[in-house]
Amino acid sequence: MTHSQDAIWQQVYSGQWYQTHHPQLVQARELAKRLCRELNQLPASKKAKRQVLISQLLPNAKNIDIGSDFACDYGIHIYTGDNVTMGSRVVILDAAPVTIGANAKIEDGVVISSLTHPLEAAKRKAGWQQASPVKIGINVVLGEGCIILPGVVIPAGTIIEPGKVVTR
């Protein structure tokens, strides 16, 4: 069965609240974490091996360069155009699709999150969350340490200053 046919993935993709502890979600995150670990252990000089791991981790990314200490939740929901560059310590929480346009530059320490957690502590503790897609246009620069929150659409050519939190 493909993700699009599974009830839990339908909940995630439709923006409904869902429990993150569902076995299918846990299994997919564990695979992504393993691939991230393997990628982060390879030096930049091992370009061919890094590209193989990147293509396994991010099957919907094109011609992407990723710095050290990269992390993502699933990888399969990250879509990029050509020539995307990511610095070190970039984190992408991709429960919902995260689309990054061609020639985008994502500097060190950027966090892109498609996740929202409930305000009620009991629901957070129970593992409830909600996902909303993030779209980043072509030729965008995300400055060092900025944070992009769920549902954000960043137009083409935008430069987000270092340290900014983008909420809409």
mmCIF file with all atom_site columns, N, CA and C in Angstrom, residues 22-49:
data_model
loop_
_atom_site.group_PDB
_atom_site.id
_atom_site.type_symbol
_atom_site.label_atom_id
_atom_site.label_alt_id
_atom_site.label_comp_id
_atom_site.label_asym_id
_atom_site.label_entity_id
_atom_site.label_seq_id
_atom_site.pdbx_PDB_ins_code
_atom_site.Cartn_x
_atom_site.Cartn_y
_atom_site.Cartn_z
_atom_site.occupancy
_atom_site.B_iso_or_equiv
_atom_site.pdbx_formal_charge
_atom_site.auth_seq_id
_atom_site.auth_comp_id
_atom_site.auth_asym_id
_atom_site.auth_atom_id
_atom_site.pdbx_PDB_model_num
ATOM 1  N N  . HIS A 1 22 ? 1.755  6.573  15.732 1.00 0.00 ? 22 HIS A N  1
ATOM 2  C CA . HIS A 1 22 ? 1.236  5.514  14.857 1.00 0.00 ? 22 HIS A CA 1
ATOM 3  C C  . HIS A 1 22 ? 2.416  4.729  14.279 1.00 0.00 ? 22 HIS A C  1
ATOM 4  N N  . PRO A 1 23 ? 2.341  3.389  14.262 1.00 0.00 ? 23 PRO A N  1
ATOM 5  C CA . PRO A 1 23 ? 3.481  2.569  13.821 1.00 0.00 ? 23 PRO A CA 1
ATOM 6  C C  . PRO A 1 23 ? 4.028  2.915  12.432 1.00 0.00 ? 23 PRO A C  1
ATOM 7  N N  . GLN A 1 24 ? 3.159  3.242  11.478 1.00 0.00 ? 24 GLN A N  1
ATOM 8  C CA . GLN A 1 24 ? 3.655  3.598  10.141 1.00 0.00 ? 24 GLN A CA 1
ATOM 9  C C  . GLN A 1 24 ? 4.484  4.882  10.172 1.00 0.00 ? 24 GLN A C  1
ATOM 10 N N  . LEU A 1 25 ? 4.054  5.845  10.969 1.00 0.00 ? 25 LEU A N  1
ATOM 11 C CA . LEU A 1 25 ? 4.790  7.105  11.069 1.00 0.00 ? 25 LEU A CA 1
ATOM 12 C C  . LEU A 1 25 ? 6.119  6.892  11.783 1.00 0.00 ? 25 LEU A C  1
ATOM 13 N N  . VAL A 1 26 ? 6.088  6.106  12.852 1.00 0.00 ? 26 VAL A N  1
ATOM 14 C CA . VAL A 1 26 ? 7.320  5.811  13.594 1.00 0.00 ? 26 VAL A CA 1
ATOM 15 C C  . VAL A 1 26 ? 8.330  5.115  12.686 1.00 0.00 ? 26 VAL A C  1
ATOM 16 N N  . GLN A 1 27 ? 7.877  4.132  11.919 1.00 0.00 ? 27 GLN A N  1
ATOM 17 C CA . GLN A 1 27 ? 8.768  3.397  11.021 1.00 0.00 ? 27 GLN A CA 1
ATOM 18 C C  . GLN A 1 27 ? 9.381  4.329  9.968  1.00 0.00 ? 27 GLN A C  1
ATOM 19 N N  . ALA A 1 28 ? 8.581  5.199  9.397  1.00 0.00 ? 28 ALA A N  1
ATOM 20 C CA . ALA A 1 28 ? 9.089  6.123  8.375  1.00 0.00 ? 28 ALA A CA 1
ATOM 21 C C  . ALA A 1 28 ? 10.098 7.106  8.971  1.00 0.00 ? 28 ALA A C  1
ATOM 22 N N  . ARG A 1 29 ? 9.829  7.590  10.191 1.00 0.00 ? 29 ARG A N  1
ATOM 23 C CA . ARG A 1 29 ? 10.776 8.512  10.849 1.00 0.00 ? 29 ARG A CA 1
ATOM 24 C C  . ARG A 1 29 ? 12.072 7.803  11.207 1.00 0.00 ? 29 ARG A C  1
ATOM 25 N N  . GLU A 1 30 ? 11.983 6.558  11.658 1.00 0.00 ? 30 GLU A N  1
ATOM 26 C CA . GLU A 1 30 ? 13.197 5.803  12.001 1.00 0.00 ? 30 GLU A CA 1
ATOM 27 C C  . GLU A 1 30 ? 14.089 5.608  10.782 1.00 0.00 ? 30 GLU A C  1
ATOM 28 N N  . LEU A 1 31 ? 13.497 5.322  9.630  1.00 0.00 ? 31 LEU A N  1
ATOM 29 C CA . LEU A 1 31 ? 14.276 5.189  8.401  1.00 0.00 ? 31 LEU A CA 1
ATOM 30 C C  . LEU A 1 31 ? 14.971 6.508  8.062  1.00 0.00 ? 31 LEU A C  1
ATOM 31 N N  . ALA A 1 32 ? 14.241 7.608  8.145  1.00 0.00 ? 32 ALA A N  1
ATOM 32 C CA . ALA A 1 32 ? 14.839 8.916  7.841  1.00 0.00 ? 32 ALA A CA 1
ATOM 33 C C  . ALA A 1 32 ? 15.966 9.245  8.819  1.00 0.00 ? 32 ALA A C  1
ATOM 34 N N  . LYS A 1 33 ? 15.776 8.948  10.087 1.00 0.00 ? 33 LYS A N  1
ATOM 35 C CA . LYS A 1 33 ? 16.828 9.225  11.075 1.00 0.00 ? 33 LYS A CA 1
ATOM 36 C C  . LYS A 1 33 ? 18.084 8.402  10.799 1.00 0.00 ? 33 LYS A C  1
ATOM 37 N N  . ARG A 1 34 ? 17.901 7.141  10.400 1.00 0.00 ? 34 ARG A N  1
ATOM 38 C CA . ARG A 1 34 ? 19.052 6.303  10.059 1.00 0.00 ? 34 ARG A CA 1
ATOM 39 C C  . ARG A 1 34 ? 19.797 6.883  8.863  1.00 0.00 ? 34 ARG A C  1
ATOM 40 N N  . LEU A 1 35 ? 19.073 7.271  7.829  1.00 0.00 ? 35 LEU A N  1
ATOM 41 C CA . LEU A 1 35 ? 19.711 7.844  6.644  1.00 0.00 ? 35 LEU A CA 1
ATOM 42 C C  . LEU A 1 35 ? 20.389 9.176  6.965  1.00 0.00 ? 35 LEU A C  1
ATOM 43 N N  . CYS A 1 36 ? 19.774 9.985  7.816  1.00 0.00 ? 36 CYS A N  1
ATOM 44 C CA . CYS A 1 36 ? 20.409 11.246 8.241  1.00 0.00 ? 36 CYS A CA 1
ATOM 45 C C  . CYS A 1 36 ? 21.716 10.960 8.976  1.00 0.00 ? 36 CYS A C  1
ATOM 46 N N  . ARG A 1 37 ? 21.695 9.980  9.882  1.00 0.00 ? 37 ARG A N  1
ATOM 47 C CA . ARG A 1 37 ? 22.913 9.620  10.622 1.00 0.00 ? 37 ARG A CA 1
ATOM 48 C C  . ARG A 1 37 ? 24.026 9.213  9.666  1.00 0.00 ? 37 ARG A C  1
ATOM 49 N N  . GLU A 1 38 ? 23.688 8.343  8.708  1.00 0.00 ? 38 GLU A N  1
ATOM 50 C CA . GLU A 1 38 ? 24.686 7.881  7.740  1.00 0.00 ? 38 GLU A CA 1
ATOM 51 C C  . GLU A 1 38 ? 25.225 9.048  6.910  1.00 0.00 ? 38 GLU A C  1
ATOM 52 N N  . LEU A 1 39 ? 24.344 9.922  6.466  1.00 0.00 ? 39 LEU A N  1
ATOM 53 C CA . LEU A 1 39 ? 24.756 11.086 5.678  1.00 0.00 ? 39 LEU A CA 1
ATOM 54 C C  . LEU A 1 39 ? 25.677 11.993 6.487  1.00 0.00 ? 39 LEU A C  1
ATOM 55 N N  . ASN A 1 40 ? 25.312 12.244 7.728  1.00 0.00 ? 40 ASN A N  1
ATOM 56 C CA . ASN A 1 40 ? 26.079 13.169 8.562  1.00 0.00 ? 40 ASN A CA 1
ATOM 57 C C  . ASN A 1 40 ? 27.438 12.612 8.973  1.00 0.00 ? 40 ASN A C  1
ATOM 58 N N  . GLN A 1 41 ? 27.616 11.301 8.881  1.00 0.00 ? 41 GLN A N  1
ATOM 59 C CA . GLN A 1 41 ? 28.913 10.698 9.210  1.00 0.00 ? 41 GLN A CA 1
ATOM 60 C C  . GLN A 1 41 ? 29.892 10.757 8.048  1.00 0.00 ? 41 GLN A C  1
ATOM 61 N N  . LEU A 1 42 ? 29.390 11.018 6.846  1.00 0.00 ? 42 LEU A N  1
ATOM 62 C CA . LEU A 1 42 ? 30.272 11.074 5.678  1.00 0.00 ? 42 LEU A CA 1
ATOM 63 C C  . LEU A 1 42 ? 30.877 12.464 5.522  1.00 0.00 ? 42 LEU A C  1
ATOM 64 N N  . PRO A 1 43 ? 32.183 12.546 5.279  1.00 0.00 ? 43 PRO A N  1
ATOM 65 C CA . PRO A 1 43 ? 32.794 13.857 5.039  1.00 0.00 ? 43 PRO A CA 1
ATOM 66 C C  . PRO A 1 43 ? 32.340 14.430 3.692  1.00 0.00 ? 43 PRO A C  1
ATOM 67 N N  . ALA A 1 44 ? 32.413 15.739 3.560  1.00 0.00 ? 44 ALA A N  1
ATOM 68 C CA . ALA A 1 44 ? 32.018 16.414 2.319  1.00 0.00 ? 44 ALA A CA 1
ATOM 69 C C  . ALA A 1 44 ? 32.806 15.900 1.122  1.00 0.00 ? 44 ALA A C  1
ATOM 70 N N  . SER A 1 45 ? 34.018 15.409 1.354  1.00 0.00 ? 45 SER A N  1
ATOM 71 C CA . SER A 1 45 ? 34.859 14.916 0.258  1.00 0.00 ? 45 SER A CA 1
ATOM 72 C C  . SER A 1 45 ? 34.306 13.640 -0.387 1.00 0.00 ? 45 SER A C  1
ATOM 73 N N  . LYS A 1 46 ? 33.403 12.946 0.276  1.00 0.00 ? 46 LYS A N  1
ATOM 74 C CA . LYS A 1 46 ? 32.789 11.713 -0.257 1.00 0.00 ? 46 LYS A CA 1
ATOM 75 C C  . LYS A 1 46 ? 31.496 12.067 -1.005 1.00 0.00 ? 46 LYS A C  1
ATOM 76 N N  . LYS A 1 47 ? 31.621 12.913 -2.015 1.00 0.00 ? 47 LYS A N  1
ATOM 77 C CA . LYS A 1 47 ? 30.449 13.451 -2.721 1.00 0.00 ? 47 LYS A CA 1
ATOM 78 C C  . LYS A 1 47 ? 29.555 12.378 -3.322 1.00 0.00 ? 47 LYS A C  1
ATOM 79 N N  . ALA A 1 48 ? 30.128 11.386 -3.983 1.00 0.00 ? 48 ALA A N  1
ATOM 80 C CA . ALA A 1 48 ? 29.316 10.354 -4.643 1.00 0.00 ? 48 ALA A CA 1
ATOM 81 C C  . ALA A 1 48 ? 28.498 9.568  -3.620 1.00 0.00 ? 48 ALA A C  1
ATOM 82 N N  . LYS A 1 49 ? 29.119 9.173  -2.511 1.00 0.00 ? 49 LYS A N  1
ATOM 83 C CA . LYS A 1 49 ? 28.402 8.422  -1.473 1.00 0.00 ? 49 LYS A CA 1
ATOM 84 C C  . LYS A 1 49 ? 27.321 9.296  -0.827 1.00 0.00 ? 49 LYS A C  1
#
